[in-house]
Amino acid sequence: MNSPTPVGEDRAYLDFVLGMKQYFATTVYAKLHDQYARGGQINQLPAYPLFEWLERNTQKMMWRRLDEMIRPHAAELEAGLDTLPEHSVGSLHLDRSLELPDYYAETEFHIQPGGVWSGAANTFVYEVGARIVMLGQNDDYRFHRLFVETGIPRREYRDILDLGCGFGKSTRPLVDAFPEARVVGIDLSAPNLKLAHQQAERLGKPIAFYQRAAEATGFEDASFDLVTATMLIHELPMPVLRQVLVEALRVLRPGGQLAVLDFARTGDAFRDFVMEGHGARNNEPYLPHLFKTDVRRLLSELGFEAAEELPFDERGAGLREDGTWPTRAEWHFPWVAIRATKPSKVLKKSALREVFEQRAGTV
Ligand SMILES: C[S@@+](CC[C@H](N)C(=O)[O-])C[C@H]1O[C@@H](n2cnc3c(N)ncnc32)[C@H](O)[C@@H]1O
């Protein structure tokens, strides 16, 4: 099933909204930065009210229009998603008994009405929105390919698990980069997974999709060589983030690799303040917790080795091995690649305790 494409008035409206997003990211951001350079508290500067209004409201306008465009076709889209291809190269495993956790179901992340899980229309709204929201910087999902190509150490991985795979745009490049590996994607959202499965099948990419929580994947101990998570961890409350990392450690084989792409503080007061504000304006309630966490230290405490965080430039060459942040005059996300390995020999005591407590359901 093809995703709807905005045409006619929808296209004109969305082009206008994207134009406003560009204006926010370039002219207004630069103005705010200029005023900040001359001194003063950021949220008291003259350009700040327009800056924050544009960021929140263009996002709302985009979702509303996409929703109006797609919702009338919900039944047809739902039926399309339920029609599975006759011959599959991959597979889809939904769990109708899975209860969505409150932190997930009660938050409209990115201000998207109904989130990405409450129906077929929602996943298509998300898919079309994701194509246009990055202002043409993610055409053909270049960003996701770049992460896989530059952010994941080249090894021979036999089994790969993508946590929070969405509709598969972070999972498909794993198949291209590691064609010999078994690739598995998990997500909480059934409609996302159905769309992920359809798109992967259409493209001939063998991926097994499961409806499971990243904090309790149900896979066997030591059954993957690589665990990835793209744009997932900033959507998790702190205790769940810990659980997810412990779970990743559990399912990794000794010597296995964790590779996460998410946001980080840059140490630049202006950028960090604006990014935290972005979290609030874009309904990302757990982002401040992530920003307060020393992820490298947490990974080491949990029993990972060689934990590192490296800036990632999605508009340039991807991973920045020299550790410097890209400098740009326009607003851009502070992406970071977080990498760590599971020790090849024994787990540290702390990690063993966490794994044990998690299994006992006490964390
Ligand atoms: C921002 S999207 C990123 C999707 C995909 N990784 C990508 O890069 O396009 C976050 C995804 O994580 C899923 N998600 C959130 N919390 C989750 C959890 N605890 N377990 C599994 N999936 C989760 C959401 O349903 C959503 O599809």
mmCIF file of C-alpha atoms and ligand atoms in Angstrom:
data_model
loop_
_atom_site.group_PDB
_atom_site.id
_atom_site.type_symbol
_atom_site.label_atom_id
_atom_site.label_comp_id
_atom_site.label_asym_id
_atom_site.label_seq_id
_atom_site.Cartn_x
_atom_site.Cartn_y
_atom_site.Cartn_z
ATOM 1 C CA MET A 1 0.000 0.000 0.000
ATOM 2 C CA ASN A 2 1.416 3.358 -1.030
ATOM 3 C CA SER A 3 1.449 6.219 1.442
ATOM 4 C CA PRO A 4 -0.802 9.139 0.557
ATOM 5 C CA THR A 5 0.989 12.031 -1.125
ATOM 6 C CA PRO A 6 -0.176 15.614 -0.587
ATOM 7 C CA VAL A 7 -1.497 17.151 -3.818
ATOM 8 C CA GLY A 8 -3.411 20.290 -4.787
ATOM 9 C CA GLU A 9 -4.536 22.412 -1.852
ATOM 10 C CA ASP A 10 -2.988 20.038 0.683
ATOM 11 C CA ARG A 11 0.343 20.375 -1.056
ATOM 12 C CA ALA A 12 0.055 24.165 -1.198
ATOM 13 C CA TYR A 13 -0.856 24.378 2.489
ATOM 14 C CA LEU A 14 1.966 22.051 3.552
ATOM 15 C CA ASP A 15 4.466 23.920 1.362
ATOM 16 C CA PHE A 16 3.440 27.090 3.152
ATOM 17 C CA VAL A 17 3.897 25.435 6.561
ATOM 18 C CA LEU A 18 7.290 24.102 5.505
ATOM 19 C CA GLY A 19 8.214 27.571 4.301
ATOM 20 C CA MET A 20 7.404 28.883 7.779
ATOM 21 C CA LYS A 21 9.493 26.095 9.307
ATOM 22 C CA GLN A 22 12.427 27.136 7.094
ATOM 23 C CA TYR A 23 11.943 30.753 8.123
ATOM 24 C CA PHE A 24 11.968 29.682 11.788
ATOM 25 C CA ALA A 25 15.103 27.544 11.334
ATOM 26 C CA THR A 26 17.089 30.125 9.403
ATOM 27 C CA THR A 27 16.054 33.792 9.730
ATOM 28 C CA VAL A 28 14.401 33.726 13.139
ATOM 29 C CA TYR A 29 16.955 31.386 14.733
ATOM 30 C CA ALA A 30 19.825 33.515 13.397
ATOM 31 C CA LYS A 31 18.129 36.661 14.715
ATOM 32 C CA LEU A 32 17.698 35.095 18.153
ATOM 33 C CA HIS A 33 21.352 34.029 18.158
ATOM 34 C CA ASP A 34 22.410 37.549 17.187
ATOM 35 C CA GLN A 35 20.429 39.074 20.011
ATOM 36 C CA TYR A 36 21.842 36.480 22.438
ATOM 37 C CA ALA A 37 25.403 37.328 21.362
ATOM 38 C CA ARG A 38 24.745 40.921 22.391
ATOM 39 C CA GLY A 39 23.753 39.758 25.897
ATOM 40 C CA GLY A 40 20.613 38.919 27.815
ATOM 41 C CA GLN A 41 18.529 35.990 28.905
ATOM 42 C CA ILE A 42 17.403 33.962 25.893
ATOM 43 C CA ASN A 43 13.731 33.754 26.770
ATOM 44 C CA GLN A 44 13.616 37.528 27.375
ATOM 45 C CA LEU A 45 15.047 38.432 23.966
ATOM 46 C CA PRO A 46 12.737 40.205 21.466
ATOM 47 C CA ALA A 47 12.917 37.371 18.883
ATOM 48 C CA TYR A 48 12.079 34.630 21.394
ATOM 49 C CA PRO A 49 8.247 34.800 21.368
ATOM 50 C CA LEU A 50 8.148 34.504 17.563
ATOM 51 C CA PHE A 51 10.778 31.749 17.627
ATOM 52 C CA GLU A 52 8.835 29.575 20.033
ATOM 53 C CA TRP A 53 5.447 30.338 18.510
ATOM 54 C CA LEU A 54 6.646 29.309 15.056
ATOM 55 C CA GLU A 55 8.247 26.110 16.265
ATOM 56 C CA ARG A 56 5.171 24.818 18.094
ATOM 57 C CA ASN A 57 2.473 26.083 15.781
ATOM 58 C CA THR A 58 3.985 25.064 12.450
ATOM 59 C CA GLN A 59 4.286 21.567 13.862
ATOM 60 C CA LYS A 60 0.624 21.608 14.955
ATOM 61 C CA MET A 61 -0.453 22.989 11.575
ATOM 62 C CA MET A 62 1.428 20.245 9.771
ATOM 63 C CA TRP A 63 -0.149 17.436 11.784
ATOM 64 C CA ARG A 64 -3.635 18.932 11.542
ATOM 65 C CA ARG A 65 -3.500 19.214 7.775
ATOM 66 C CA LEU A 66 -2.063 15.722 7.346
ATOM 67 C CA ASP A 67 -4.730 14.365 9.657
ATOM 68 C CA GLU A 68 -7.516 16.106 7.693
ATOM 69 C CA MET A 69 -6.033 14.767 4.486
ATOM 70 C CA ILE A 70 -5.556 11.163 5.629
ATOM 71 C CA ARG A 71 -8.265 10.446 8.227
ATOM 72 C CA PRO A 72 -11.176 10.285 5.712
ATOM 73 C CA HIS A 73 -9.375 7.292 4.148
ATOM 74 C CA ALA A 74 -8.737 5.532 7.484
ATOM 75 C CA ALA A 75 -10.898 2.464 6.797
ATOM 76 C CA GLU A 76 -9.328 1.873 3.393
ATOM 77 C CA LEU A 77 -5.831 2.357 4.811
ATOM 78 C CA GLU A 78 -6.595 0.007 7.690
ATOM 79 C CA ALA A 79 -7.802 -2.666 5.247
ATOM 80 C CA GLY A 80 -4.728 -2.120 3.079
ATOM 81 C CA LEU A 81 -2.422 -2.607 6.048
ATOM 82 C CA ASP A 82 -4.223 -5.806 6.970
ATOM 83 C CA THR A 83 -3.724 -7.272 3.505
ATOM 84 C CA LEU A 84 -0.460 -9.115 3.805
ATOM 85 C CA PRO A 85 1.656 -10.004 0.797
ATOM 86 C CA GLU A 86 1.219 -13.589 -0.405
ATOM 87 C CA HIS A 87 4.897 -14.441 -0.442
ATOM 88 C CA SER A 88 6.965 -12.801 2.261
ATOM 89 C CA VAL A 89 10.683 -12.408 2.616
ATOM 90 C CA GLY A 90 10.206 -11.216 6.203
ATOM 91 C CA SER A 91 7.538 -11.653 8.860
ATOM 92 C CA LEU A 92 5.177 -9.767 11.163
ATOM 93 C CA HIS A 93 4.317 -10.858 14.704
ATOM 94 C CA LEU A 94 1.709 -8.760 16.474
ATOM 95 C CA ASP A 95 0.788 -9.250 20.109
ATOM 96 C CA ARG A 96 -2.829 -8.242 20.650
ATOM 97 C CA SER A 97 -2.482 -8.818 24.380
ATOM 98 C CA LEU A 98 0.377 -6.329 24.749
ATOM 99 C CA GLU A 99 -0.628 -3.488 27.071
ATOM 100 C CA LEU A 100 0.831 -0.169 26.029
ATOM 101 C CA PRO A 101 2.671 1.459 28.950
ATOM 102 C CA ASP A 102 1.127 4.705 30.276
ATOM 103 C CA TYR A 103 4.265 6.778 29.617
ATOM 104 C CA TYR A 104 3.783 5.886 25.944
ATOM 105 C CA ALA A 105 0.020 5.887 25.461
ATOM 106 C CA GLU A 106 -0.633 9.031 27.488
ATOM 107 C CA THR A 107 1.839 11.276 25.668
ATOM 108 C CA GLU A 108 1.196 12.756 22.245
ATOM 109 C CA PHE A 109 4.866 12.794 21.258
ATOM 110 C CA HIS A 110 5.817 15.477 18.735
ATOM 111 C CA ILE A 111 2.300 16.904 19.299
ATOM 112 C CA GLN A 112 0.909 14.312 16.913
ATOM 113 C CA PRO A 113 -2.772 13.836 17.825
ATOM 114 C CA GLY A 114 -3.364 10.209 18.873
ATOM 115 C CA GLY A 115 0.355 9.375 18.737
ATOM 116 C CA VAL A 116 1.702 6.832 16.274
ATOM 117 C CA TRP A 117 -0.196 3.850 17.606
ATOM 118 C CA SER A 118 -3.930 4.530 17.745
ATOM 119 C CA GLY A 119 -4.863 3.575 14.169
ATOM 120 C CA ALA A 120 -3.772 3.151 10.569
ATOM 121 C CA ALA A 121 -4.404 6.829 9.806
ATOM 122 C CA ASN A 122 -1.964 7.781 12.576
ATOM 123 C CA THR A 123 0.888 5.743 11.201
ATOM 124 C CA PHE A 124 0.366 7.211 7.715
ATOM 125 C CA VAL A 125 0.164 10.741 9.148
ATOM 126 C CA TYR A 126 3.453 9.983 10.932
ATOM 127 C CA GLU A 127 5.050 8.503 7.822
ATOM 128 C CA VAL A 128 4.146 11.422 5.560
ATOM 129 C CA GLY A 129 5.032 13.910 8.330
ATOM 130 C CA ALA A 130 8.415 12.246 8.883
ATOM 131 C CA ARG A 131 9.184 12.631 5.198
ATOM 132 C CA ILE A 132 8.603 16.358 5.217
ATOM 133 C CA VAL A 133 9.351 17.493 8.760
ATOM 134 C CA MET A 134 13.123 17.471 8.381
ATOM 135 C CA LEU A 135 12.921 20.213 5.784
ATOM 136 C CA GLY A 136 14.159 18.137 2.894
ATOM 137 C CA GLN A 137 17.233 17.055 4.868
ATOM 138 C CA ASN A 138 16.093 13.445 5.041
ATOM 139 C CA ASP A 139 15.131 12.727 1.444
ATOM 140 C CA ASP A 140 15.058 9.017 0.812
ATOM 141 C CA TYR A 141 15.864 8.596 4.519
ATOM 142 C CA ARG A 142 19.475 9.590 3.907
ATOM 143 C CA PHE A 143 19.834 10.367 7.607
ATOM 144 C CA HIS A 144 19.115 6.780 8.631
ATOM 145 C CA ARG A 145 21.416 5.320 6.006
ATOM 146 C CA LEU A 146 24.179 7.678 7.106
ATOM 147 C CA PHE A 147 23.861 6.512 10.693
ATOM 148 C CA VAL A 148 24.117 2.863 9.693
ATOM 149 C CA GLU A 149 26.973 3.557 7.296
ATOM 150 C CA THR A 150 29.079 5.786 9.555
ATOM 151 C CA GLY A 151 27.774 5.269 13.113
ATOM 152 C CA ILE A 152 27.860 1.493 13.410
ATOM 153 C CA PRO A 153 31.240 -0.236 13.653
ATOM 154 C CA ARG A 154 31.804 -2.558 10.673
ATOM 155 C CA ARG A 155 31.780 -6.149 11.886
ATOM 156 C CA GLU A 156 30.200 -9.393 10.888
ATOM 157 C CA TYR A 157 26.897 -9.318 12.718
ATOM 158 C CA ARG A 158 24.794 -12.471 12.572
ATOM 159 C CA ASP A 159 21.728 -11.148 14.417
ATOM 160 C CA ILE A 160 20.640 -7.519 14.650
ATOM 161 C CA LEU A 161 17.847 -6.015 16.765
ATOM 162 C CA ASP A 162 16.425 -2.527 16.101
ATOM 163 C CA LEU A 163 14.542 -1.211 19.148
ATOM 164 C CA GLY A 164 11.660 1.211 18.514
ATOM 165 C CA CYS A 165 11.844 0.568 14.764
ATOM 166 C CA GLY A 166 8.776 2.693 13.873
ATOM 167 C CA PHE A 167 7.720 1.995 10.301
ATOM 168 C CA GLY A 168 11.133 0.565 9.557
ATOM 169 C CA LYS A 169 13.131 3.480 8.215
ATOM 170 C CA SER A 170 15.898 2.799 10.754
ATOM 171 C CA THR A 171 15.714 -0.988 10.163
ATOM 172 C CA ARG A 172 15.850 -1.246 6.370
ATOM 173 C CA PRO A 173 19.368 0.233 5.995
ATOM 174 C CA LEU A 174 20.623 -2.453 8.385
ATOM 175 C CA VAL A 175 19.637 -5.078 5.812
ATOM 176 C CA ASP A 176 21.532 -3.210 3.102
ATOM 177 C CA ALA A 177 24.660 -2.786 5.210
ATOM 178 C CA PHE A 178 24.686 -6.295 6.677
ATOM 179 C CA PRO A 179 22.985 -8.502 4.069
ATOM 180 C CA GLU A 180 24.104 -11.734 5.737
ATOM 181 C CA ALA A 181 22.510 -10.871 9.085
ATOM 182 C CA ARG A 182 19.064 -11.768 10.435
ATOM 183 C CA VAL A 183 17.435 -8.378 11.085
ATOM 184 C CA VAL A 184 14.660 -7.940 13.654
ATOM 185 C CA GLY A 185 12.703 -4.753 14.422
ATOM 186 C CA ILE A 186 10.463 -4.239 17.447
ATOM 187 C CA ASP A 187 8.011 -1.499 18.323
ATOM 188 C CA LEU A 188 4.983 -0.963 20.559
ATOM 189 C CA SER A 189 2.786 0.375 17.748
ATOM 190 C CA ALA A 190 0.912 -2.281 15.756
ATOM 191 C CA PRO A 191 0.036 0.045 12.828
ATOM 192 C CA ASN A 192 3.680 1.164 12.589
ATOM 193 C CA LEU A 193 4.765 -2.451 12.406
ATOM 194 C CA LYS A 194 2.184 -3.321 9.761
ATOM 195 C CA LEU A 195 3.390 -0.444 7.605
ATOM 196 C CA ALA A 196 7.014 -1.399 8.313
ATOM 197 C CA HIS A 197 6.300 -4.947 7.177
ATOM 198 C CA GLN A 198 4.517 -3.839 4.004
ATOM 199 C CA GLN A 199 7.235 -1.407 3.010
ATOM 200 C CA ALA A 200 10.026 -3.908 3.732
ATOM 201 C CA GLU A 201 8.235 -6.551 1.676
ATOM 202 C CA ARG A 202 7.700 -4.180 -1.210
ATOM 203 C CA LEU A 203 11.411 -3.413 -1.190
ATOM 204 C CA GLY A 204 12.347 -7.080 -0.804
ATOM 205 C CA LYS A 205 14.074 -6.583 2.555
ATOM 206 C CA PRO A 206 13.860 -9.616 4.838
ATOM 207 C CA ILE A 207 13.045 -8.241 8.287
ATOM 208 C CA ALA A 208 11.146 -9.901 11.137
ATOM 209 C CA PHE A 209 8.954 -7.345 12.931
ATOM 210 C CA TYR A 210 7.634 -7.996 16.440
ATOM 211 C CA GLN A 211 5.251 -5.995 18.600
ATOM 212 C CA ARG A 212 7.253 -5.866 21.807
ATOM 213 C CA ALA A 213 8.532 -3.347 24.333
ATOM 214 C CA ALA A 214 12.197 -2.410 24.200
ATOM 215 C CA GLU A 215 12.366 -2.841 27.976
ATOM 216 C CA ALA A 216 11.083 -6.435 27.825
ATOM 217 C CA THR A 217 11.840 -7.837 24.387
ATOM 218 C CA GLY A 218 11.227 -11.481 25.254
ATOM 219 C CA PHE A 219 14.221 -12.598 23.195
ATOM 220 C CA GLU A 220 16.675 -15.099 24.618
ATOM 221 C CA ASP A 221 19.790 -14.067 26.497
ATOM 222 C CA ALA A 222 22.804 -13.479 24.245
ATOM 223 C CA SER A 223 20.896 -13.795 20.980
ATOM 224 C CA PHE A 224 22.060 -10.655 19.082
ATOM 225 C CA ASP A 225 25.432 -9.218 18.039
ATOM 226 C CA LEU A 226 24.142 -5.694 17.416
ATOM 227 C CA VAL A 227 21.349 -3.759 19.118
ATOM 228 C CA THR A 228 20.356 -0.382 17.664
ATOM 229 C CA ALA A 229 17.888 2.316 18.738
ATOM 230 C CA THR A 230 17.313 5.366 16.567
ATOM 231 C CA MET A 231 15.410 8.302 18.043
ATOM 232 C CA LEU A 232 13.982 6.118 20.804
ATOM 233 C CA ILE A 233 15.707 6.868 24.080
ATOM 234 C CA HIS A 234 14.637 10.520 24.416
ATOM 235 C CA GLU A 235 11.053 9.205 24.472
ATOM 236 C CA LEU A 236 11.665 7.080 27.577
ATOM 237 C CA PRO A 237 11.284 7.986 31.253
ATOM 238 C CA MET A 238 14.514 7.449 33.207
ATOM 239 C CA PRO A 239 13.624 4.118 34.858
ATOM 240 C CA VAL A 240 12.530 2.765 31.465
ATOM 241 C CA LEU A 241 15.727 3.982 29.806
ATOM 242 C CA ARG A 242 17.700 1.997 32.395
ATOM 243 C CA GLN A 243 15.537 -1.056 31.761
ATOM 244 C CA VAL A 244 16.033 -0.749 28.010
ATOM 245 C CA LEU A 245 19.819 -0.566 28.367
ATOM 246 C CA VAL A 246 19.838 -3.523 30.750
ATOM 247 C CA GLU A 247 17.663 -5.444 28.319
ATOM 248 C CA ALA A 248 20.045 -4.596 25.467
ATOM 249 C CA LEU A 249 22.935 -5.883 27.561
ATOM 250 C CA ARG A 250 21.038 -9.077 28.306
ATOM 251 C CA VAL A 251 20.165 -9.904 24.684
ATOM 252 C CA LEU A 252 23.622 -9.033 23.344
ATOM 253 C CA ARG A 253 26.164 -11.789 22.965
ATOM 254 C CA PRO A 254 29.489 -11.264 24.737
ATOM 255 C CA GLY A 255 31.439 -8.719 22.707
ATOM 256 C CA GLY A 256 28.186 -7.497 21.116
ATOM 257 C CA GLN A 257 27.651 -3.890 20.032
ATOM 258 C CA LEU A 258 25.103 -1.294 21.134
ATOM 259 C CA ALA A 259 24.580 1.655 18.735
ATOM 260 C CA VAL A 260 22.074 4.385 19.596
ATOM 261 C CA LEU A 261 21.283 7.599 17.753
ATOM 262 C CA ASP A 262 19.679 10.351 19.790
ATOM 263 C CA PHE A 263 20.094 13.885 21.137
ATOM 264 C CA ALA A 264 22.696 15.216 23.564
ATOM 265 C CA ARG A 265 23.704 18.448 25.222
ATOM 266 C CA THR A 266 26.445 20.174 23.261
ATOM 267 C CA GLY A 267 27.891 22.338 26.041
ATOM 268 C CA ASP A 268 26.897 25.457 24.067
ATOM 269 C CA ALA A 269 24.512 27.280 26.428
ATOM 270 C CA PHE A 270 22.468 28.816 23.608
ATOM 271 C CA ARG A 271 21.970 25.561 21.694
ATOM 272 C CA ASP A 272 21.243 23.550 24.817
ATOM 273 C CA PHE A 273 18.639 26.027 26.058
ATOM 274 C CA VAL A 274 16.935 26.109 22.677
ATOM 275 C CA MET A 275 16.989 22.299 22.466
ATOM 276 C CA GLU A 276 15.452 21.891 25.911
ATOM 277 C CA GLY A 277 12.768 24.360 24.870
ATOM 278 C CA HIS A 278 12.241 22.285 21.739
ATOM 279 C CA GLY A 279 11.523 19.288 23.987
ATOM 280 C CA ALA A 280 8.810 21.245 25.782
ATOM 281 C CA ARG A 281 7.352 22.774 22.613
ATOM 282 C CA ASN A 282 7.308 19.446 20.766
ATOM 283 C CA ASN A 283 5.873 17.320 23.605
ATOM 284 C CA GLU A 284 8.969 15.350 24.448
ATOM 285 C CA PRO A 285 8.469 15.202 28.223
ATOM 286 C CA TYR A 286 11.393 12.860 28.922
ATOM 287 C CA LEU A 287 14.031 14.789 26.974
ATOM 288 C CA PRO A 288 15.078 16.844 30.055
ATOM 289 C CA HIS A 289 15.791 13.590 31.936
ATOM 290 C CA LEU A 290 18.016 12.367 29.129
ATOM 291 C CA PHE A 291 19.839 15.698 29.137
ATOM 292 C CA LYS A 292 20.487 15.405 32.872
ATOM 293 C CA THR A 293 21.903 11.904 32.470
ATOM 294 C CA ASP A 294 25.516 11.062 31.882
ATOM 295 C CA VAL A 295 24.720 8.256 29.431
ATOM 296 C CA ARG A 296 28.298 7.078 29.145
ATOM 297 C CA ARG A 297 28.565 6.719 32.888
ATOM 298 C CA LEU A 298 25.200 4.966 33.077
ATOM 299 C CA LEU A 299 26.293 2.474 30.429
ATOM 300 C CA SER A 300 29.494 1.732 32.343
ATOM 301 C CA GLU A 301 27.583 1.347 35.614
ATOM 302 C CA LEU A 302 25.251 -1.124 33.972
ATOM 303 C CA GLY A 303 28.159 -3.216 32.754
ATOM 304 C CA PHE A 304 28.873 -2.015 29.204
ATOM 305 C CA GLU A 305 32.412 -1.349 28.064
ATOM 306 C CA ALA A 306 33.993 1.292 25.843
ATOM 307 C CA ALA A 307 30.999 3.607 26.098
ATOM 308 C CA GLU A 308 31.359 6.672 23.894
ATOM 309 C CA GLU A 309 29.269 9.525 22.543
ATOM 310 C CA LEU A 310 30.190 11.115 19.228
ATOM 311 C CA PRO A 311 28.377 13.978 17.520
ATOM 312 C CA PHE A 312 26.579 13.017 14.338
ATOM 313 C CA ASP A 313 26.045 15.433 11.465
ATOM 314 C CA GLU A 314 23.082 14.346 9.394
ATOM 315 C CA ARG A 315 23.632 17.147 6.880
ATOM 316 C CA GLY A 316 27.315 16.365 6.431
ATOM 317 C CA ALA A 317 29.362 13.194 6.618
ATOM 318 C CA GLY A 318 27.577 11.617 9.600
ATOM 319 C CA LEU A 319 29.689 10.481 12.546
ATOM 320 C CA ARG A 320 32.254 13.030 13.716
ATOM 321 C CA GLU A 321 35.153 10.974 14.961
ATOM 322 C CA ASP A 322 36.940 14.095 16.230
ATOM 323 C CA GLY A 323 34.132 14.690 18.747
ATOM 324 C CA THR A 324 33.370 18.251 17.604
ATOM 325 C CA TRP A 325 29.836 19.544 17.025
ATOM 326 C CA PRO A 326 28.960 20.787 13.560
ATOM 327 C CA THR A 327 28.575 24.552 13.453
ATOM 328 C CA ARG A 328 25.735 25.954 11.377
ATOM 329 C CA ALA A 329 23.987 29.265 11.278
ATOM 330 C CA GLU A 330 20.588 27.576 11.169
ATOM 331 C CA TRP A 331 18.719 25.575 13.803
ATOM 332 C CA HIS A 332 19.710 21.907 13.708
ATOM 333 C CA PHE A 333 19.362 18.958 16.040
ATOM 334 C CA PRO A 334 22.284 17.968 18.290
ATOM 335 C CA TRP A 335 22.451 14.339 17.164
ATOM 336 C CA VAL A 336 24.783 11.996 18.958
ATOM 337 C CA ALA A 337 25.837 8.400 18.306
ATOM 338 C CA ILE A 338 26.103 6.484 21.567
ATOM 339 C CA ARG A 339 28.106 3.290 21.321
ATOM 340 C CA ALA A 340 29.186 0.650 23.809
ATOM 341 C CA THR A 341 30.014 -3.033 23.852
ATOM 342 C CA LYS A 342 29.093 -5.922 26.052
ATOM 343 C CA PRO A 343 32.198 -7.323 27.744
ATOM 344 C CA SER A 344 33.406 -10.445 26.037
ATOM 345 C CA LYS A 345 33.955 -12.286 29.279
ATOM 346 C CA VAL A 346 32.127 -11.786 32.582
ATOM 347 C CA LEU A 347 29.442 -9.220 33.326
ATOM 348 C CA LYS A 348 30.052 -6.830 36.143
ATOM 349 C CA LYS A 349 28.156 -7.636 39.326
ATOM 350 C CA SER A 350 25.999 -4.501 39.052
ATOM 351 C CA ALA A 351 24.725 -5.516 35.622
ATOM 352 C CA LEU A 352 24.006 -9.056 36.713
ATOM 353 C CA ARG A 353 21.964 -7.696 39.624
ATOM 354 C CA GLU A 354 20.038 -5.374 37.281
ATOM 355 C CA VAL A 355 19.315 -8.194 34.876
ATOM 356 C CA PHE A 356 18.135 -10.365 37.728
ATOM 357 C CA GLU A 357 15.940 -7.610 39.215
ATOM 358 C CA GLN A 358 14.466 -6.812 35.850
ATOM 359 C CA ARG A 359 13.506 -10.401 35.247
ATOM 360 C CA ALA A 360 11.922 -10.461 38.645
ATOM 361 C CA GLY A 361 9.968 -7.369 37.573
ATOM 362 C CA THR A 362 11.249 -5.250 40.455
ATOM 363 C CA VAL A 363 13.075 -2.490 38.576
HETATM 364 C C1 LIG B 1 10.737 8.720 16.964
HETATM 365 S S1 LIG B 1 10.220 7.108 16.531
HETATM 366 C C2 LIG B 1 11.677 6.457 15.759
HETATM 367 C C3 LIG B 1 11.378 5.323 14.843
HETATM 368 C C4 LIG B 1 12.564 4.736 14.086
HETATM 369 N N1 LIG B 1 13.563 4.175 14.952
HETATM 370 C C5 LIG B 1 13.182 5.785 13.202
HETATM 371 O O1 LIG B 1 14.331 6.154 13.433
HETATM 372 O O2 LIG B 1 12.523 6.233 12.280
HETATM 373 C C6 LIG B 1 10.192 6.239 18.075
HETATM 374 C C7 LIG B 1 9.559 4.867 17.935
HETATM 375 O O3 LIG B 1 9.764 4.151 19.151
HETATM 376 C C8 LIG B 1 8.593 3.455 19.489
HETATM 377 N N2 LIG B 1 8.646 3.241 20.942
HETATM 378 C C9 LIG B 1 8.539 4.156 21.919
HETATM 379 N N3 LIG B 1 8.707 3.580 23.120
HETATM 380 C C10 LIG B 1 8.946 2.267 22.888
HETATM 381 C C11 LIG B 1 9.231 1.158 23.726
HETATM 382 N N4 LIG B 1 9.280 1.268 25.046
HETATM 383 N N5 LIG B 1 9.400 -0.049 23.156
HETATM 384 C C12 LIG B 1 9.343 -0.203 21.797
HETATM 385 N N6 LIG B 1 9.096 0.822 20.953
HETATM 386 C C13 LIG B 1 8.898 2.039 21.494
HETATM 387 C C14 LIG B 1 7.460 4.343 19.004
HETATM 388 O O4 LIG B 1 6.261 3.622 18.791
HETATM 389 C C15 LIG B 1 8.047 4.907 17.714
HETATM 390 O O5 LIG B 1 7.727 4.093 16.618
#
